[in-house]
Short mmCIF file of C-alpha atoms in Angstrom, two decimals:
data_model
loop_
_atom_site.label_atom_id
_atom_site.label_comp_id
_atom_site.label_asym_id
_atom_site.label_seq_id
_atom_site.Cartn_x
_atom_site.Cartn_y
_atom_site.Cartn_z
CA MET A 10 -0.05 -0.13 0.37
CA TYR A 11 0.79 3.54 -0.82
CA GLU A 12 0.84 6.51 1.19
CA GLU A 13 -0.53 9.40 -0.57
CA ILE A 14 2.23 12.24 0.26
CA SER A 15 1.79 16.21 -1.98
CA PHE A 16 4.48 18.38 -3.09
CA ALA A 17 2.36 20.75 -3.35
CA ASN A 18 4.14 24.35 -2.45
CA SER A 19 1.33 26.34 -0.04
CA ASP A 20 3.74 29.93 -1.05
CA ARG A 21 3.78 28.83 -5.20
CA GLU A 22 0.50 27.95 -4.98
CA ALA A 23 -0.60 31.57 -3.33
CA VAL A 24 0.94 33.19 -5.88
CA GLU A 25 -0.48 30.87 -8.47
CA ALA A 26 -4.10 31.54 -7.07
CA ALA A 27 -2.87 35.38 -7.09
CA ALA A 28 -1.69 35.39 -10.62
CA GLN A 29 -4.88 34.26 -11.76
CA GLU A 30 -6.66 36.68 -10.66
CA LEU A 31 -4.28 38.72 -11.75
CA PHE A 32 -5.38 37.79 -15.57
CA ASN A 33 -9.13 37.34 -14.80
CA HIS A 34 -9.03 41.49 -13.82
CA VAL A 35 -6.80 42.12 -16.82
CA LYS A 36 -9.21 39.92 -19.33
CA ARG A 37 -12.15 41.55 -17.66
CA LEU A 38 -10.37 44.90 -18.83
CA GLY A 39 -10.07 43.26 -22.70
CA VAL A 40 -6.33 42.00 -22.62
CA ARG A 41 -5.08 38.83 -22.79
CA LEU A 42 -2.05 38.27 -20.37
CA ASP A 43 -1.08 34.50 -22.57
CA ASP A 44 2.15 34.99 -21.58
CA ILE A 45 1.60 35.02 -17.77
CA ASP A 46 4.65 32.78 -15.76
CA VAL A 47 4.84 32.25 -12.52
CA VAL A 48 9.04 31.86 -11.96
CA ASP A 49 10.69 30.00 -8.89
CA PRO A 50 12.73 32.05 -6.42
CA CYS A 51 16.44 31.69 -7.80
CA ASP A 52 19.07 30.06 -5.23
CA VAL A 53 21.82 31.48 -6.83
CA CYS A 54 20.66 35.21 -7.74
CA ARG A 55 18.69 38.03 -5.49
CA ARG A 56 15.86 36.71 -5.99
CA PRO A 57 14.51 35.17 -2.93
CA GLU A 58 10.54 35.14 -3.32
CA TYR A 59 8.59 34.14 -6.69
CA GLN A 60 7.77 36.85 -9.30
CA VAL A 61 4.71 37.26 -11.55
CA HIS A 62 5.85 37.82 -14.86
CA LEU A 63 3.61 39.42 -17.59
CA GLY A 64 4.90 37.97 -20.65
CA ARG A 65 4.58 40.28 -23.50
CA LEU A 66 2.36 42.39 -24.15
CA THR A 67 1.71 44.73 -27.66
CA ALA A 68 1.39 48.27 -28.06
CA ASP A 69 -2.26 47.81 -28.65
CA GLU A 70 -2.87 45.39 -26.01
CA VAL A 71 -0.76 47.86 -23.38
CA VAL A 72 -2.78 50.92 -24.84
CA THR A 73 -5.84 49.13 -24.10
CA LEU A 74 -5.29 48.63 -20.22
CA ASN A 75 -3.51 51.51 -19.66
CA ALA A 76 -6.62 53.53 -20.70
CA ALA A 77 -8.87 50.80 -18.69
CA LEU A 78 -6.34 51.01 -15.24
CA CYS A 79 -6.51 55.51 -15.62
CA ALA A 80 -10.29 55.03 -15.61
CA HIS A 81 -10.76 52.87 -12.64
CA VAL A 82 -7.97 54.24 -10.57
CA PRO A 83 -7.92 57.74 -9.34
CA PRO A 84 -5.28 60.59 -10.30
CA ALA A 85 -2.54 60.30 -7.02
#
């Protein structure tokens, strides 16, 4: 009989959930983050945390996203 074990990492799962939420919010604003990715911490560089890379956006996608964010975020 095999014992069930898990290799899940709760820190990564939390970042993945946040990235999924961000993806859905941005999609509702009219931009798909098709290249979004969660990158693991780096043991040899100065990046001790998980990172969310948004990927590549076209100029039109950036304009769309900027316009949507400006409409929803009050000026500083």
